[in-house]
Amino acid sequence: MTDQSPSIERNTIDRFTDRVENYIRYRPLYPEKVVELFQNLFGAGRQTIIADIGCGPGHSSIGFLKAGLEVIGVEPNDVMRRAATEFCKDYTRFTVVAGTAENTGLNDHSVDIVLAAQAFHWFDRQRTRSEFERILRKNGWIVLMWNERQLDTTPFLREYEMALKEFGTDYEAVRHDKLGAAELEDFFGGRPETVVFPNVQRLDLEGFLGRAFSSSYVPSQQSEMGKELESKLRKLFDNYQQEGRIEIFYDTKVFYKQY
């Protein structure tokens, strides 16, 4: 099994610490169809325990909690863990623990589904796979999912992508579409099943700027380069907004395999 490129910085735990507020408020959630997939195909129900690895502020957990499932969030960043506790505070079947994908701290064979969402591309894939196998029960499922922003399906999205390429710091290195079929097969130990759901955000100007600056690959909004990017994004919003909002379209990609 191969690991990700050494050009991607491995110390990523604190990467989002100064962006948590924007991350919570403006990152897209996941479609309800994802929860239905877990229920109908994986047989997820009241007795199912999901480990949400790299859960961040709880965006990948909240849909399952609303459906009455039990979720254990595993998150190394202290600020993100506090955010997840607050975001999911209305759900008694949620707990969050300090841990990493490579060392979750969970017991052997203790969960039915191991889920890794938007954070997966930061993981050491070889060590992560071994850890997932350790905590997964027999006949359990490993699931990867993320929202992949469409890059060129509308003129607005094409210009937004150009702006991110112009101002992004390590944008090209950390995109999810850098993970191809070969890397996924390597991680899963065979070809995973795949399903794609449509997803969309409709954002006002504040939301659009917050979404952009929630990303770790853009400069800080307070920096000189960040101010230049904000000016460009404001013009982009003005050019394409309709009734005070723009639309960002995503493909929610889900990859899964039973073990």
mmCIF file of C-alpha atoms in Angstrom:
data_model
loop_
_atom_site.group_PDB
_atom_site.id
_atom_site.type_symbol
_atom_site.label_atom_id
_atom_site.label_comp_id
_atom_site.label_asym_id
_atom_site.label_seq_id
_atom_site.Cartn_x
_atom_site.Cartn_y
_atom_site.Cartn_z
ATOM 1 C CA MET A 1 0.000 0.000 0.000
ATOM 2 C CA THR A 2 1.401 3.378 -0.946
ATOM 3 C CA ASP A 3 1.087 6.522 1.145
ATOM 4 C CA GLN A 4 0.254 10.034 0.022
ATOM 5 C CA SER A 5 2.875 12.310 -1.457
ATOM 6 C CA PRO A 6 5.571 13.489 0.986
ATOM 7 C CA SER A 7 5.061 16.997 -0.431
ATOM 8 C CA ILE A 8 1.878 17.282 1.635
ATOM 9 C CA GLU A 9 2.745 18.540 5.109
ATOM 10 C CA ARG A 10 1.993 15.869 7.684
ATOM 11 C CA ASN A 11 1.534 18.077 10.749
ATOM 12 C CA THR A 12 -2.037 19.138 10.006
ATOM 13 C CA ILE A 13 -3.688 19.004 13.421
ATOM 14 C CA ASP A 14 -3.657 22.778 13.962
ATOM 15 C CA ARG A 15 -4.200 23.720 10.330
ATOM 16 C CA PHE A 16 -7.823 24.830 10.813
ATOM 17 C CA THR A 17 -7.578 26.251 14.330
ATOM 18 C CA ASP A 18 -7.899 29.897 13.234
ATOM 19 C CA ARG A 19 -10.713 29.062 10.791
ATOM 20 C CA VAL A 20 -13.078 27.120 13.019
ATOM 21 C CA GLU A 21 -15.850 29.741 13.124
ATOM 22 C CA ASN A 22 -16.034 29.973 9.334
ATOM 23 C CA TYR A 23 -15.720 26.196 9.053
ATOM 24 C CA ILE A 24 -18.703 25.611 11.340
ATOM 25 C CA ARG A 25 -20.936 28.232 9.766
ATOM 26 C CA TYR A 26 -20.151 27.925 6.079
ATOM 27 C CA ARG A 27 -18.888 24.464 5.144
ATOM 28 C CA PRO A 28 -21.546 22.371 3.384
ATOM 29 C CA LEU A 29 -23.306 19.578 5.235
ATOM 30 C CA TYR A 30 -24.129 16.233 3.635
ATOM 31 C CA PRO A 31 -27.328 15.240 1.797
ATOM 32 C CA GLU A 32 -29.983 13.182 3.582
ATOM 33 C CA LYS A 33 -29.397 10.503 0.941
ATOM 34 C CA VAL A 34 -26.139 9.642 2.704
ATOM 35 C CA VAL A 35 -28.016 8.708 5.887
ATOM 36 C CA GLU A 36 -30.479 6.670 3.838
ATOM 37 C CA LEU A 37 -27.560 4.793 2.274
ATOM 38 C CA PHE A 38 -26.240 3.884 5.706
ATOM 39 C CA GLN A 39 -29.670 2.734 6.834
ATOM 40 C CA ASN A 40 -30.765 0.838 3.736
ATOM 41 C CA LEU A 41 -27.505 -0.675 2.516
ATOM 42 C CA PHE A 42 -25.388 -0.943 5.665
ATOM 43 C CA GLY A 43 -28.346 -1.770 7.910
ATOM 44 C CA ALA A 44 -27.517 1.067 10.291
ATOM 45 C CA GLY A 45 -29.979 1.367 13.165
ATOM 46 C CA ARG A 46 -30.244 2.047 16.897
ATOM 47 C CA GLN A 47 -27.629 -0.594 17.742
ATOM 48 C CA THR A 48 -25.105 0.627 15.167
ATOM 49 C CA ILE A 49 -21.993 2.472 16.346
ATOM 50 C CA ILE A 50 -20.316 4.778 13.836
ATOM 51 C CA ALA A 51 -16.778 6.049 14.384
ATOM 52 C CA ASP A 52 -16.449 9.388 12.588
ATOM 53 C CA ILE A 53 -12.705 9.843 12.155
ATOM 54 C CA GLY A 54 -11.483 13.425 11.867
ATOM 55 C CA CYS A 55 -14.994 14.609 12.639
ATOM 56 C CA GLY A 56 -14.033 18.280 12.848
ATOM 57 C CA PRO A 57 -16.909 20.385 14.188
ATOM 58 C CA GLY A 58 -19.428 17.575 13.655
ATOM 59 C CA HIS A 59 -20.679 18.266 10.134
ATOM 60 C CA SER A 60 -20.240 14.648 9.096
ATOM 61 C CA SER A 61 -21.874 13.371 12.307
ATOM 62 C CA ILE A 62 -24.983 15.513 12.594
ATOM 63 C CA GLY A 63 -27.105 13.786 9.940
ATOM 64 C CA PHE A 64 -26.643 10.379 11.562
ATOM 65 C CA LEU A 65 -27.430 11.794 14.987
ATOM 66 C CA LYS A 66 -30.655 13.311 13.688
ATOM 67 C CA ALA A 67 -31.590 9.826 12.465
ATOM 68 C CA GLY A 68 -31.053 8.408 15.952
ATOM 69 C CA LEU A 69 -27.737 6.637 15.303
ATOM 70 C CA GLU A 70 -24.822 6.533 17.739
ATOM 71 C CA VAL A 71 -21.656 8.360 16.680
ATOM 72 C CA ILE A 72 -18.226 8.517 18.283
ATOM 73 C CA GLY A 73 -16.285 11.433 16.864
ATOM 74 C CA VAL A 74 -12.501 11.169 16.821
ATOM 75 C CA GLU A 75 -10.734 14.519 16.430
ATOM 76 C CA PRO A 76 -7.182 15.611 17.323
ATOM 77 C CA ASN A 77 -7.755 19.376 17.320
ATOM 78 C CA ASP A 78 -8.871 20.762 20.700
ATOM 79 C CA VAL A 79 -10.796 23.690 19.211
ATOM 80 C CA MET A 80 -12.596 21.439 16.730
ATOM 81 C CA ARG A 81 -13.558 18.992 19.493
ATOM 82 C CA ARG A 82 -15.101 21.807 21.523
ATOM 83 C CA ALA A 83 -16.918 22.986 18.402
ATOM 84 C CA ALA A 84 -18.253 19.470 17.747
ATOM 85 C CA THR A 85 -19.483 19.190 21.328
ATOM 86 C CA GLU A 86 -21.381 22.463 20.929
ATOM 87 C CA PHE A 87 -22.668 21.725 17.413
ATOM 88 C CA CYS A 88 -24.030 18.308 18.440
ATOM 89 C CA LYS A 89 -25.059 19.213 22.004
ATOM 90 C CA ASP A 90 -28.715 18.302 21.440
ATOM 91 C CA TYR A 91 -27.869 14.662 20.702
ATOM 92 C CA THR A 92 -27.120 12.358 23.632
ATOM 93 C CA ARG A 93 -25.818 9.616 21.327
ATOM 94 C CA PHE A 94 -22.761 11.671 20.363
ATOM 95 C CA THR A 95 -19.405 11.554 22.067
ATOM 96 C CA VAL A 96 -16.135 13.013 20.854
ATOM 97 C CA VAL A 97 -12.678 11.859 21.886
ATOM 98 C CA ALA A 98 -9.146 13.053 21.304
ATOM 99 C CA GLY A 99 -7.433 10.856 18.743
ATOM 100 C CA THR A 100 -6.110 10.614 15.222
ATOM 101 C CA ALA A 101 -6.920 8.412 12.261
ATOM 102 C CA GLU A 102 -3.724 6.501 12.921
ATOM 103 C CA ASN A 103 -4.338 6.182 16.677
ATOM 104 C CA THR A 104 -8.017 6.583 17.508
ATOM 105 C CA GLY A 105 -7.832 5.329 21.088
ATOM 106 C CA LEU A 106 -10.974 3.220 20.486
ATOM 107 C CA ASN A 107 -11.197 -0.401 21.605
ATOM 108 C CA ASP A 108 -10.528 -3.355 19.332
ATOM 109 C CA HIS A 109 -13.535 -4.414 17.236
ATOM 110 C CA SER A 110 -15.799 -1.863 18.902
ATOM 111 C CA VAL A 111 -17.592 -0.139 15.984
ATOM 112 C CA ASP A 112 -19.799 -1.243 13.100
ATOM 113 C CA ILE A 113 -18.931 1.515 10.610
ATOM 114 C CA VAL A 114 -15.719 3.484 10.321
ATOM 115 C CA LEU A 115 -16.352 6.751 8.507
ATOM 116 C CA ALA A 116 -13.786 9.245 7.271
ATOM 117 C CA ALA A 117 -15.161 12.338 5.602
ATOM 118 C CA GLN A 118 -13.608 15.604 4.510
ATOM 119 C CA ALA A 119 -10.381 15.043 6.482
ATOM 120 C CA PHE A 120 -9.305 11.791 4.807
ATOM 121 C CA HIS A 121 -6.695 13.301 2.500
ATOM 122 C CA TRP A 122 -4.679 14.402 5.548
ATOM 123 C CA PHE A 123 -4.288 10.856 6.890
ATOM 124 C CA ASP A 124 -1.332 8.499 6.670
ATOM 125 C CA ARG A 125 -3.231 5.972 4.592
ATOM 126 C CA GLN A 126 -1.255 2.841 5.452
ATOM 127 C CA ARG A 127 -1.373 3.374 9.224
ATOM 128 C CA THR A 128 -5.001 4.528 8.997
ATOM 129 C CA ARG A 129 -6.098 1.343 7.224
ATOM 130 C CA SER A 130 -4.464 -0.796 9.932
ATOM 131 C CA GLU A 131 -6.198 1.233 12.639
ATOM 132 C CA PHE A 132 -9.571 0.991 10.901
ATOM 133 C CA GLU A 133 -9.227 -2.787 10.697
ATOM 134 C CA ARG A 134 -8.368 -2.923 14.395
ATOM 135 C CA ILE A 135 -11.458 -1.046 15.603
ATOM 136 C CA LEU A 136 -13.939 -2.503 13.081
ATOM 137 C CA ARG A 137 -16.195 -5.423 13.958
ATOM 138 C CA LYS A 138 -16.547 -8.417 11.655
ATOM 139 C CA ASN A 139 -18.759 -7.681 8.642
ATOM 140 C CA GLY A 140 -18.412 -3.983 9.349
ATOM 141 C CA TRP A 141 -17.995 -1.227 6.772
ATOM 142 C CA ILE A 142 -15.284 1.266 5.956
ATOM 143 C CA VAL A 143 -16.721 4.393 4.343
ATOM 144 C CA LEU A 144 -15.038 7.464 2.881
ATOM 145 C CA MET A 145 -17.062 10.483 1.812
ATOM 146 C CA TRP A 146 -16.543 14.097 0.943
ATOM 147 C CA ASN A 147 -18.131 17.041 -0.803
ATOM 148 C CA GLU A 148 -16.202 17.702 -4.012
ATOM 149 C CA ARG A 149 -16.873 21.165 -5.389
ATOM 150 C CA GLN A 150 -17.721 21.286 -9.067
ATOM 151 C CA LEU A 151 -15.051 23.296 -10.842
ATOM 152 C CA ASP A 152 -16.454 24.310 -14.217
ATOM 153 C CA THR A 153 -20.171 23.545 -14.497
ATOM 154 C CA THR A 154 -21.110 27.250 -14.331
ATOM 155 C CA PRO A 155 -19.268 30.451 -15.294
ATOM 156 C CA PHE A 156 -19.251 31.479 -11.633
ATOM 157 C CA LEU A 157 -17.621 28.219 -10.541
ATOM 158 C CA ARG A 158 -14.998 28.523 -13.273
ATOM 159 C CA GLU A 159 -13.991 32.007 -12.121
ATOM 160 C CA TYR A 160 -14.055 30.958 -8.462
ATOM 161 C CA GLU A 161 -11.688 28.100 -9.277
ATOM 162 C CA MET A 162 -9.355 30.506 -11.076
ATOM 163 C CA ALA A 163 -9.289 32.775 -8.023
ATOM 164 C CA LEU A 164 -8.420 29.874 -5.720
ATOM 165 C CA LYS A 165 -5.619 28.780 -8.012
ATOM 166 C CA GLU A 166 -4.273 32.322 -8.121
ATOM 167 C CA PHE A 167 -4.312 32.925 -4.369
ATOM 168 C CA GLY A 168 -4.195 29.420 -2.913
ATOM 169 C CA THR A 169 -1.124 28.434 -0.929
ATOM 170 C CA ASP A 170 -1.002 24.637 -1.377
ATOM 171 C CA TYR A 171 -4.348 24.306 -3.124
ATOM 172 C CA GLU A 172 -3.263 21.849 -5.826
ATOM 173 C CA ALA A 173 -1.645 19.511 -3.304
ATOM 174 C CA VAL A 174 -4.610 19.027 -0.958
ATOM 175 C CA ARG A 175 -7.598 18.666 -3.281
ATOM 176 C CA HIS A 176 -9.678 15.506 -2.913
ATOM 177 C CA ASP A 177 -9.632 14.869 -6.651
ATOM 178 C CA LYS A 178 -5.909 14.141 -6.303
ATOM 179 C CA LEU A 179 -7.044 10.759 -4.953
ATOM 180 C CA GLY A 180 -7.647 8.564 -7.974
ATOM 181 C CA ALA A 181 -9.049 5.071 -8.431
ATOM 182 C CA ALA A 182 -5.664 3.432 -7.863
ATOM 183 C CA GLU A 183 -5.133 5.172 -4.507
ATOM 184 C CA LEU A 184 -8.640 4.266 -3.355
ATOM 185 C CA GLU A 185 -8.252 0.613 -4.389
ATOM 186 C CA ASP A 186 -4.927 0.525 -2.587
ATOM 187 C CA PHE A 187 -6.501 1.863 0.599
ATOM 188 C CA PHE A 188 -9.559 -0.405 0.505
ATOM 189 C CA GLY A 189 -7.615 -3.484 -0.580
ATOM 190 C CA GLY A 190 -9.816 -3.785 -3.649
ATOM 191 C CA ARG A 191 -12.251 -1.718 -5.621
ATOM 192 C CA PRO A 192 -14.792 0.043 -3.362
ATOM 193 C CA GLU A 193 -18.403 0.582 -4.277
ATOM 194 C CA THR A 194 -19.129 4.193 -5.184
ATOM 195 C CA VAL A 195 -22.193 6.399 -5.144
ATOM 196 C CA VAL A 196 -22.467 10.115 -5.887
ATOM 197 C CA PHE A 197 -25.185 12.451 -4.602
ATOM 198 C CA PRO A 198 -25.833 16.043 -5.710
ATOM 199 C CA ASN A 199 -25.368 18.783 -3.132
ATOM 200 C CA VAL A 200 -25.599 22.572 -3.265
ATOM 201 C CA GLN A 201 -24.979 25.634 -1.107
ATOM 202 C CA ARG A 202 -26.901 28.868 -1.673
ATOM 203 C CA LEU A 203 -24.912 31.627 0.000
ATOM 204 C CA ASP A 204 -25.192 35.359 0.545
ATOM 205 C CA LEU A 205 -22.042 37.489 0.410
ATOM 206 C CA GLU A 206 -21.109 36.857 4.041
ATOM 207 C CA GLY A 207 -21.585 33.129 3.542
ATOM 208 C CA PHE A 208 -19.592 33.075 0.323
ATOM 209 C CA LEU A 209 -16.637 34.860 1.912
ATOM 210 C CA GLY A 210 -16.885 32.655 4.984
ATOM 211 C CA ARG A 211 -16.921 29.529 2.814
ATOM 212 C CA ALA A 212 -13.841 30.676 0.911
ATOM 213 C CA PHE A 213 -11.839 31.613 4.003
ATOM 214 C CA SER A 214 -12.770 28.416 5.842
ATOM 215 C CA SER A 215 -10.332 26.619 3.546
ATOM 216 C CA SER A 216 -6.830 25.938 4.833
ATOM 217 C CA TYR A 217 -5.265 26.526 1.419
ATOM 218 C CA VAL A 218 -6.176 30.216 1.144
ATOM 219 C CA PRO A 219 -4.338 33.017 2.947
ATOM 220 C CA SER A 220 -5.701 34.440 6.180
ATOM 221 C CA GLN A 221 -8.466 36.964 5.566
ATOM 222 C CA GLN A 222 -6.500 39.532 7.595
ATOM 223 C CA SER A 223 -3.302 39.200 5.529
ATOM 224 C CA GLU A 224 -2.498 41.461 2.589
ATOM 225 C CA MET A 225 -2.948 38.602 0.147
ATOM 226 C CA GLY A 226 -6.173 37.651 1.910
ATOM 227 C CA LYS A 227 -7.493 41.172 1.471
ATOM 228 C CA GLU A 228 -6.686 41.001 -2.242
ATOM 229 C CA LEU A 229 -8.536 37.709 -2.511
ATOM 230 C CA GLU A 230 -11.531 39.116 -0.628
ATOM 231 C CA SER A 231 -11.711 42.060 -3.038
ATOM 232 C CA LYS A 232 -11.683 39.675 -5.979
ATOM 233 C CA LEU A 233 -14.362 37.466 -4.429
ATOM 234 C CA ARG A 234 -16.616 40.447 -3.712
ATOM 235 C CA LYS A 235 -16.475 41.431 -7.385
ATOM 236 C CA LEU A 236 -17.126 37.845 -8.404
ATOM 237 C CA PHE A 237 -20.175 37.712 -6.142
ATOM 238 C CA ASP A 238 -21.520 40.982 -7.524
ATOM 239 C CA ASN A 239 -21.149 39.716 -11.088
ATOM 240 C CA TYR A 240 -23.008 36.452 -10.558
ATOM 241 C CA GLN A 241 -25.380 36.847 -7.599
ATOM 242 C CA GLN A 242 -29.083 36.458 -8.193
ATOM 243 C CA GLU A 243 -31.395 37.910 -5.576
ATOM 244 C CA GLY A 244 -28.399 38.300 -3.272
ATOM 245 C CA ARG A 245 -27.133 34.724 -3.445
ATOM 246 C CA ILE A 246 -24.786 32.519 -5.431
ATOM 247 C CA GLU A 247 -24.830 28.725 -5.788
ATOM 248 C CA ILE A 248 -21.916 26.377 -5.195
ATOM 249 C CA PHE A 249 -22.565 22.891 -6.539
ATOM 250 C CA TYR A 250 -20.912 19.766 -5.134
ATOM 251 C CA ASP A 251 -20.728 16.073 -5.861
ATOM 252 C CA THR A 252 -20.994 14.224 -2.557
ATOM 253 C CA LYS A 253 -18.880 11.128 -3.204
ATOM 254 C CA VAL A 254 -19.207 8.037 -1.022
ATOM 255 C CA PHE A 255 -16.831 5.053 -1.258
ATOM 256 C CA TYR A 256 -17.483 1.923 0.799
ATOM 257 C CA LYS A 257 -16.536 -1.716 1.312
ATOM 258 C CA GLN A 258 -17.538 -4.417 3.790
ATOM 259 C CA TYR A 259 -14.952 -6.427 5.744
#
